[in-house]
Short mmCIF file of C-alpha atoms in Angstrom, two decimals:
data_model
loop_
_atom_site.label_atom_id
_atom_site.label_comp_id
_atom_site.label_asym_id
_atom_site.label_seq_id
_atom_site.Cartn_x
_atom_site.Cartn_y
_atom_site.Cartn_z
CA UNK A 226 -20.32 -0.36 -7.42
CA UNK A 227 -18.39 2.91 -6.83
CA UNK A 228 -15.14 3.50 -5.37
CA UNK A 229 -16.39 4.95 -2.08
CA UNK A 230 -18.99 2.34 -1.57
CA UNK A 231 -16.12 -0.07 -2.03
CA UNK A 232 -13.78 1.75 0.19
CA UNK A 233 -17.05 1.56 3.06
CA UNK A 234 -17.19 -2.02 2.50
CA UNK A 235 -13.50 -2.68 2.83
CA UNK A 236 -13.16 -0.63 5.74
CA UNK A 237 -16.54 -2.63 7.63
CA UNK A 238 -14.47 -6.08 6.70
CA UNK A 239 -11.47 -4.65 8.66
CA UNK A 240 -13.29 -3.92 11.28
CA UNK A 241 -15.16 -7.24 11.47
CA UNK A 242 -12.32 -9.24 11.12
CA UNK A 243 -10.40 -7.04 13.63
CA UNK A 244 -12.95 -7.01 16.49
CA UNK A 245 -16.12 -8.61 18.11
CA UNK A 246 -18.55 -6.72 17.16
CA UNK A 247 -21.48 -8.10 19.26
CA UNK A 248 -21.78 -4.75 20.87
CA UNK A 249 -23.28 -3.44 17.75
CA UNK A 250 -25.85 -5.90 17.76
CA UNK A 251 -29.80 -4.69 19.47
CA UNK A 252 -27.93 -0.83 19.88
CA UNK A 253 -29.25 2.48 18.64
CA UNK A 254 -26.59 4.75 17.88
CA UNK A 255 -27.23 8.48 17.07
CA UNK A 256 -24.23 10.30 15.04
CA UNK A 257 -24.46 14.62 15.15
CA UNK A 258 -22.75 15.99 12.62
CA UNK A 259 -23.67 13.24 9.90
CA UNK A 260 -23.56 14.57 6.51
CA UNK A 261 -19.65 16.39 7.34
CA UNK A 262 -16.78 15.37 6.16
CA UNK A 263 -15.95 12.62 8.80
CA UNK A 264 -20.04 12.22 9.81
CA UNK A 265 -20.86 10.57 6.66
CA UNK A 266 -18.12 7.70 6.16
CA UNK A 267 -18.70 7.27 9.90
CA UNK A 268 -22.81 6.95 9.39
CA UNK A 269 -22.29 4.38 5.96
CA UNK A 270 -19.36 2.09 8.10
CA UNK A 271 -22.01 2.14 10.59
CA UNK A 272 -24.92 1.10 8.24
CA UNK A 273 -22.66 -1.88 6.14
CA UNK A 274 -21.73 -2.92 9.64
CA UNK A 275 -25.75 -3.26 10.51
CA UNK A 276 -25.74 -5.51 7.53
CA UNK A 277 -24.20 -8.34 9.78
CA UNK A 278 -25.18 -6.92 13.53
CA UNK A 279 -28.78 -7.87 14.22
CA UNK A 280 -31.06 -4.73 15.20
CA UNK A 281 -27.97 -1.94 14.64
CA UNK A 282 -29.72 1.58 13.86
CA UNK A 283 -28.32 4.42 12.97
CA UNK A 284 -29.78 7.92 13.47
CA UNK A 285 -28.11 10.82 11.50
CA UNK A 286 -28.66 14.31 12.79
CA UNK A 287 -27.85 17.49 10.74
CA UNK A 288 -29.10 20.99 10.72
CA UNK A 289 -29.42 20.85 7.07
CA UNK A 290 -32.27 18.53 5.93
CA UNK A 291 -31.43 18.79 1.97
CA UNK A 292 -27.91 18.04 3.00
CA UNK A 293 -29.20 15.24 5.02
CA UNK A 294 -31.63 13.61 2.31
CA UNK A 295 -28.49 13.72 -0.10
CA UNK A 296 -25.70 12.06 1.86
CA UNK A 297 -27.71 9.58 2.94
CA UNK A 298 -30.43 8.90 0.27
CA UNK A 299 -28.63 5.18 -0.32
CA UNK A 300 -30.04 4.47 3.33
CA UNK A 301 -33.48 6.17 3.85
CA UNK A 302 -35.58 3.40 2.90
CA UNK A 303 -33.39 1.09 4.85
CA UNK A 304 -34.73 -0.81 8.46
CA UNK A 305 -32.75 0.68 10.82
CA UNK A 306 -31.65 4.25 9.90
CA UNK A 307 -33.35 7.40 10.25
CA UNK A 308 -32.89 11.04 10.25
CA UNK A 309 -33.19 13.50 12.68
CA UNK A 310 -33.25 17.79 11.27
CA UNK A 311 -31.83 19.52 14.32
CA UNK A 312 -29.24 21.86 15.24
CA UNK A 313 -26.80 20.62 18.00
CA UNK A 314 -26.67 24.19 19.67
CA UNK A 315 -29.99 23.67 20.89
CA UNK A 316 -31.82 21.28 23.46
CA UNK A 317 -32.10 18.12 21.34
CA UNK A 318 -35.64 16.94 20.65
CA UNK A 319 -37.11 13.63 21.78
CA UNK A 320 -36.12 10.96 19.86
CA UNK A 321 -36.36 7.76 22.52
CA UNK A 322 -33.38 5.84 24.00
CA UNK A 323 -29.85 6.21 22.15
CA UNK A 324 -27.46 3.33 23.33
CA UNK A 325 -24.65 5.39 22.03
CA UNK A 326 -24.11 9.32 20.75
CA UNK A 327 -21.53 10.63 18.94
CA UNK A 328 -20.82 14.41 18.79
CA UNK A 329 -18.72 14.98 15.02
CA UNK A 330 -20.82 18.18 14.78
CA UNK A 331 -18.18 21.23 14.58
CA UNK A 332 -16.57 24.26 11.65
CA UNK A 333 -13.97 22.70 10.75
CA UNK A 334 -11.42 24.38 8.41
CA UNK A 335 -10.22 27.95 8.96
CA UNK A 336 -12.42 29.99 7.04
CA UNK A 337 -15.16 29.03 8.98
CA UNK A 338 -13.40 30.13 12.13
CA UNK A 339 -12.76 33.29 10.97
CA UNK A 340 -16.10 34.27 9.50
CA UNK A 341 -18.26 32.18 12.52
CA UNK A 342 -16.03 32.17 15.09
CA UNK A 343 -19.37 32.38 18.03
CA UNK A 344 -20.53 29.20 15.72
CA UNK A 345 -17.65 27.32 15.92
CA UNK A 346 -17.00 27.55 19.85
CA UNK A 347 -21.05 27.31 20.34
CA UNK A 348 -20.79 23.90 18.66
CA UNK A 349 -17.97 22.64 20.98
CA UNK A 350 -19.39 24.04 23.86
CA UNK A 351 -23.33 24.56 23.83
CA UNK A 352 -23.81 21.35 20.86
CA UNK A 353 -21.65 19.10 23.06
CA UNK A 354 -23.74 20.04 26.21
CA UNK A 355 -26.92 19.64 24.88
CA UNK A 356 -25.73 16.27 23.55
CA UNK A 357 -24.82 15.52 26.82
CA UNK A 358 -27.87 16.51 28.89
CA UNK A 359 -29.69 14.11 26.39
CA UNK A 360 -27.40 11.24 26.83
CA UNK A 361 -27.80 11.69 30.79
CA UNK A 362 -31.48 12.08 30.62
CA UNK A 363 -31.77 8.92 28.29
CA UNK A 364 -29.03 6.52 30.08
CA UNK A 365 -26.62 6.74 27.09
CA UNK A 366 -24.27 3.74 27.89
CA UNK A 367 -21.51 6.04 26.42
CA UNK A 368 -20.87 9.67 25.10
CA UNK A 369 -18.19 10.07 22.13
CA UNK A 370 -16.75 13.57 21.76
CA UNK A 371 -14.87 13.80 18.51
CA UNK A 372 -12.01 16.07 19.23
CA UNK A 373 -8.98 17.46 17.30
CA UNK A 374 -5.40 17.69 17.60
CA UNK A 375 -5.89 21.56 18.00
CA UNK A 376 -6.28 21.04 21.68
CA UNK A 377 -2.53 20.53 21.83
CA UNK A 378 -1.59 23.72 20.40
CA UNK A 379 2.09 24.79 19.50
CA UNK A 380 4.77 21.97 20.69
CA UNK A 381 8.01 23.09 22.13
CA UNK A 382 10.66 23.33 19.77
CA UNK A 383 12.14 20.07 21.38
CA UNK A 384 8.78 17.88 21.47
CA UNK A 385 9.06 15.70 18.53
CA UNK A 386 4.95 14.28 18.92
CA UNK A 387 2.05 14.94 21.13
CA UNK A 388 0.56 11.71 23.48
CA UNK A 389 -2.77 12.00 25.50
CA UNK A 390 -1.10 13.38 28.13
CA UNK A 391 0.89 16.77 26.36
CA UNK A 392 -0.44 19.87 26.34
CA UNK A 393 1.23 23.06 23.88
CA UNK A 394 0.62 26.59 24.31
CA UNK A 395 -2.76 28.51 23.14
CA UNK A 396 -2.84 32.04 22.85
CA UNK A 397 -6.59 32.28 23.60
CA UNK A 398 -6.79 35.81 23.06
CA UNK A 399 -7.52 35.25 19.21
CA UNK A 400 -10.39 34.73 17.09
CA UNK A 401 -8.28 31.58 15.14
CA UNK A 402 -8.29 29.90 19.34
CA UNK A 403 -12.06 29.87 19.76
CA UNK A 404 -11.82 26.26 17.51
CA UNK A 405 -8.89 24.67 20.13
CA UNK A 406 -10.55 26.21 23.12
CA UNK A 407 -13.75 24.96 22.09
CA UNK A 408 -13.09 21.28 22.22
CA UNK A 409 -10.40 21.54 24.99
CA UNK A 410 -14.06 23.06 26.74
CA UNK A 411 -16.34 19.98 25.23
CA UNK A 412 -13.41 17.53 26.61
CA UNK A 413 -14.05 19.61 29.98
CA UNK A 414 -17.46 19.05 30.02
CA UNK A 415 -17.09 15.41 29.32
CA UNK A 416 -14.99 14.92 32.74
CA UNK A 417 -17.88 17.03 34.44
CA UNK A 418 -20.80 14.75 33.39
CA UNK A 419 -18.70 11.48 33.91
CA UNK A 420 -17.41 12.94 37.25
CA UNK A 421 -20.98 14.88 38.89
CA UNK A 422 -23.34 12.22 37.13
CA UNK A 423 -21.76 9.55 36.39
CA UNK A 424 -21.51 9.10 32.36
CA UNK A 425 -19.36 6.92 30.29
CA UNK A 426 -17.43 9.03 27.61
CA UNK A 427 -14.66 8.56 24.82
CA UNK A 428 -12.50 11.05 22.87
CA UNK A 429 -10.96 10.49 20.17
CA UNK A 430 -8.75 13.51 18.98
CA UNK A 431 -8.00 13.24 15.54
CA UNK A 432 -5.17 14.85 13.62
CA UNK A 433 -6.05 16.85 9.73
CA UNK A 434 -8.60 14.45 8.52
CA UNK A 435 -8.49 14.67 4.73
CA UNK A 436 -11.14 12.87 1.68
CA UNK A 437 -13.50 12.89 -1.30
CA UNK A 438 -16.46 13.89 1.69
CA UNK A 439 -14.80 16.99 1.92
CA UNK A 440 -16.83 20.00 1.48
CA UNK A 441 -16.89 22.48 -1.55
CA UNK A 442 -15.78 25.51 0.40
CA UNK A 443 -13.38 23.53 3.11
CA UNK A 444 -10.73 25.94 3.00
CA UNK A 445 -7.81 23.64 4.81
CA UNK A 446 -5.09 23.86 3.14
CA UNK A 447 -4.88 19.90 2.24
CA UNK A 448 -8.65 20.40 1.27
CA UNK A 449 -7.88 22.64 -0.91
CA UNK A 450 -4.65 20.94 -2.65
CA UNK A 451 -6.99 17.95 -3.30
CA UNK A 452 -9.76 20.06 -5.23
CA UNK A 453 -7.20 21.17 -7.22
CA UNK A 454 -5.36 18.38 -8.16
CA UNK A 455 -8.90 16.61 -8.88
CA UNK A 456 -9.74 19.57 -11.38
CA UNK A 457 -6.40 19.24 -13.32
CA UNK A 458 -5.02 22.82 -11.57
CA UNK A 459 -1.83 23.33 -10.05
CA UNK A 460 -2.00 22.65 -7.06
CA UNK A 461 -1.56 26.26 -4.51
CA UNK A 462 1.08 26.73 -1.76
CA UNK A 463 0.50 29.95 0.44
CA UNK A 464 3.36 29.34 2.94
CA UNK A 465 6.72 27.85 2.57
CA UNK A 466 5.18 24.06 3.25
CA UNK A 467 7.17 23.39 6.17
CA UNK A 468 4.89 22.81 8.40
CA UNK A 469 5.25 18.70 9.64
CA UNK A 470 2.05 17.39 10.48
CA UNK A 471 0.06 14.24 10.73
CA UNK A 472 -2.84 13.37 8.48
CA UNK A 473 -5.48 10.77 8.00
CA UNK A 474 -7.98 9.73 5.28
CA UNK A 475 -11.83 9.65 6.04
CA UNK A 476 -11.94 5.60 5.86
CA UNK A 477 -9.22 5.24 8.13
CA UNK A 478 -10.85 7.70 10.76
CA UNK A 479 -14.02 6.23 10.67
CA UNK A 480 -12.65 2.72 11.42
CA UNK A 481 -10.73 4.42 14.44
CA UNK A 482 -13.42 6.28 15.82
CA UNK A 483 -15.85 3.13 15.69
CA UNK A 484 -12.72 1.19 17.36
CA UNK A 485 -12.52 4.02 20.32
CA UNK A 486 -16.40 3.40 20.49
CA UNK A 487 -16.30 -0.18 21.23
CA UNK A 488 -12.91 -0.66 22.79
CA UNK A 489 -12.05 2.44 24.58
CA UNK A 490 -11.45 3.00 27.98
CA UNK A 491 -14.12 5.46 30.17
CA UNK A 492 -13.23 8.32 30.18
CA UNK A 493 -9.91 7.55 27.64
CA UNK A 494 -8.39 10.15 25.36
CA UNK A 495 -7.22 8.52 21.95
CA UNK A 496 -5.07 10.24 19.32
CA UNK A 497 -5.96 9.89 15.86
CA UNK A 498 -3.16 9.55 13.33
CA UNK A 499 -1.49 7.08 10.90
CA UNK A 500 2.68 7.55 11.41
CA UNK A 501 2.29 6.46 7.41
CA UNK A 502 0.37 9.58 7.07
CA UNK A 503 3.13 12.26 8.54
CA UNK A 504 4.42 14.63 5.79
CA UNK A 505 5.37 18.19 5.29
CA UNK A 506 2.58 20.66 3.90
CA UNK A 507 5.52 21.01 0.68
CA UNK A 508 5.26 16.97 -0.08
CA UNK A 509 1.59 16.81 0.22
CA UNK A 510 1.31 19.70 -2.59
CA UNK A 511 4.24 17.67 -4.68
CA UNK A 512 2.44 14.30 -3.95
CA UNK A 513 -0.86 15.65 -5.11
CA UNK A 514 0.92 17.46 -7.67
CA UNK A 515 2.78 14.53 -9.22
CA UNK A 516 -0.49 12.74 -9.46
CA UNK A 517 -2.66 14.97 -11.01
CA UNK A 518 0.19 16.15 -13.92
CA UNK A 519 0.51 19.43 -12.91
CA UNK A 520 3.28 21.49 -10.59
CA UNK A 521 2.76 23.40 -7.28
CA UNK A 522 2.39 27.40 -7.73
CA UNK A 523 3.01 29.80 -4.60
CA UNK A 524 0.44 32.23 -3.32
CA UNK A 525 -0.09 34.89 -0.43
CA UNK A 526 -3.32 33.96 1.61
CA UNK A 527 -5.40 36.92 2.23
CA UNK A 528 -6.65 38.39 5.77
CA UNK A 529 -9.36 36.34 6.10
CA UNK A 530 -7.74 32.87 5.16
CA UNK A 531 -4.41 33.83 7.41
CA UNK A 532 -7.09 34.76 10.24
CA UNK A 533 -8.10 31.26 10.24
CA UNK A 534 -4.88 29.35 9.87
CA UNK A 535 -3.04 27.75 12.91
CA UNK A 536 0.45 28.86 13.73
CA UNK A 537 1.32 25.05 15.00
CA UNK A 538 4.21 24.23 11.81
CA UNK A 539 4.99 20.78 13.57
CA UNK A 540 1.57 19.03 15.13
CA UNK A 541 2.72 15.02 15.22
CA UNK A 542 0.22 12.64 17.08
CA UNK A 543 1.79 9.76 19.02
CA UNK A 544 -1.35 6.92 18.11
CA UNK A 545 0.28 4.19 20.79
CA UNK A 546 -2.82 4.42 22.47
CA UNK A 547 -5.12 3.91 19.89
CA UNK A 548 -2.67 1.09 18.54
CA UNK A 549 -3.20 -0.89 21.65
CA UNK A 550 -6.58 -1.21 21.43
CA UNK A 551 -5.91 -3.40 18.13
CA UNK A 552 -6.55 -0.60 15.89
CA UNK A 553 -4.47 -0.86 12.40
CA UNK A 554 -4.96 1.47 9.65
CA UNK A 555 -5.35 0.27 6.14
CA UNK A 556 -4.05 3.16 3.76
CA UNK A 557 -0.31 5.32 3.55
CA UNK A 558 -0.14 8.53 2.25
CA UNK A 559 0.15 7.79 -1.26
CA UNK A 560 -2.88 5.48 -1.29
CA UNK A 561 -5.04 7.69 0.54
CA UNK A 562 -4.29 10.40 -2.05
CA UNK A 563 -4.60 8.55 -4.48
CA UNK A 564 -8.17 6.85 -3.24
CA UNK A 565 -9.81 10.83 -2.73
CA UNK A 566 -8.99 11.52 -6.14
CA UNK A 567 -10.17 8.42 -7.65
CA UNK A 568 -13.74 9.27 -6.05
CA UNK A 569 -13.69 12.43 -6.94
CA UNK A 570 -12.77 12.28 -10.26
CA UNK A 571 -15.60 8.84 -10.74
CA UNK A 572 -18.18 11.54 -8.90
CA UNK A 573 -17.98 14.40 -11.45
#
């Protein structure tokens, strides 16, 4: 068995012993955004979980079909899962009654919302109203908008962590601000369908999600640290590492997403984070560093990559909320580390 498939079974076990999960059971779920970074842990907790919840399916939609057919070939012969080719940014095609849809469709790291910055707000704004208009026209019994800890923006210099209720300054005048003012919009438009029609929604805003599903050209910074450090390289500053932020492996987001799903409040905001998982930028290099044998080098980012990169240094998410609902995570910093490279290094 590999390391991730373990990982996707330990996390489903957590989760079982953790929560009822009788409203799995007879529900059709659709997940946008299924073969990203957080989409596909998400879609394979999902599946293990339909393993002990009677008539749990899973539909995983992705504009890519390739990309599709690869993430998920372990499932597509399975009962109960299925694929769906579509892009989110247009109306989404009849596929029958979804009990539940999640929206993790999105660019996520700053490249991408440099070089696509129409894409990356058209996903958060267009994708998550398309998503919507199905849900309403189909009698979704609830709406999950996956949202980010960029819709906070800069904290004051006195604001030591960011709750539900917080809101930093945006400068929205930039081409980096169409990724934050994209989901603060697809957050907006959640109210408005729960408010004019009546629609049960969720968000949970994560903090810098981090794993071994991360893409080849993710160009966070963390993303980048850990393709490094899994190639034997040393691992590549390009700032002075201060920046304090929270993070959160892929297994540990999926289980708090799914939690959010089945125990959040309508209409509920949830941050994201693991206060095991805050660190400076500077000790996540070292970390990865230490672990891979190798020592952290300094670098100037060029115009494009500085384009994309948030000027936040300290972006700390207060997870109270998402605590109360039961939620626990299961890994720390070192072990999440530490579990990415381990897949990525049995994967090559």
């Amino acid at each position: 068995m590999s390391i991730y498939h373990d990982s996707i079974k330990t996390i489903a076990r957590h989760l079982q012993s953790s929560f009822n999960l009788d409203k799995l059971c007879d529900s059709r779920i659709l997940v946008a955004g299924a073969s990203g970074m957080i989409g596909k842990p998400l879609v394979d907790t999902l599946m293990e979980l339909g393993s002990s919840c009677q008539n749990l399916s899973v539909t995983a939609m992705g504009r890519n079909e390739d990309r599709l057919r690869e993430a998920f070939k372990s499932h597509l012969e399975k009962e109960g899962f299925s694929l769906l080719v579509h892009d989110v940014n247009n109306p989404i095609p009849e596929s029958g009654d979804f009990d539940c849809i999640i929206h993790a469709a999105s660019n996520t790291h700053p490249v991408q919302y440099s070089t696509d910055p129409v894409g990356t707000i058209t996903a958060n704004v267009l994708g998550t109203m398309n998503l919507l208009e199905y849900a309403r026209l189909h009698s979704a019994r609830r709406f999950v908008f996956l949202s980010s800890v960029e819709i906070y923006g800069e904290a004051r210099p006195d604001q030591a962590s960011f709750s539900e209720g917080d809101l930093g300054y945006i400068d929205c005048n930039t081409v980096r601000a169409g990724y934050p003012e994209g989901k603060r919009a697809g957050e907006s438009l959640c109210c408005a369908y729960a408010r004019q029609y009546g629609l049960d929604f969720v968000v949970p805003r994560l903090c810098r999600v981090y794993g071994p599903t991360m893409r080849t050209g993710d160009s966070k910074a963390l993303s980048q640290f850990i393709r490094k450090a899994a190639s034997g390289e040393d691992i590549v500053l390009k700032s002075d590492g201060s920046q304090f932020y929270s993070y959160i492996d892929v297994f540990d987001a999926a289980s708090a997403i799914i939690t959010v799903m089945l125990k959040g409040e309508n209409g509920g905001a949830y941050n994201v984070s693991s206060a095991r998982q805050d660190i400076t930028l500077r000790e996540l290099a070292q970390k990865l560093a230490s672990l891979a044998g190798t020592k952290v080098a300094f670098e100037l980012p060029d115009d494009t990559e500085r384009a994309g990169y948030s000027k936040a240094t300290r972006a700390v998410l207060d997870n109270r909320k998402l605590l109360a609902l039961g939620w626990k995570e299961l890994y720390g910093i070192d072990d999440g580390l530490k579990l990415t490279l381990d897949i990525l290094k049995e994967d090559d």
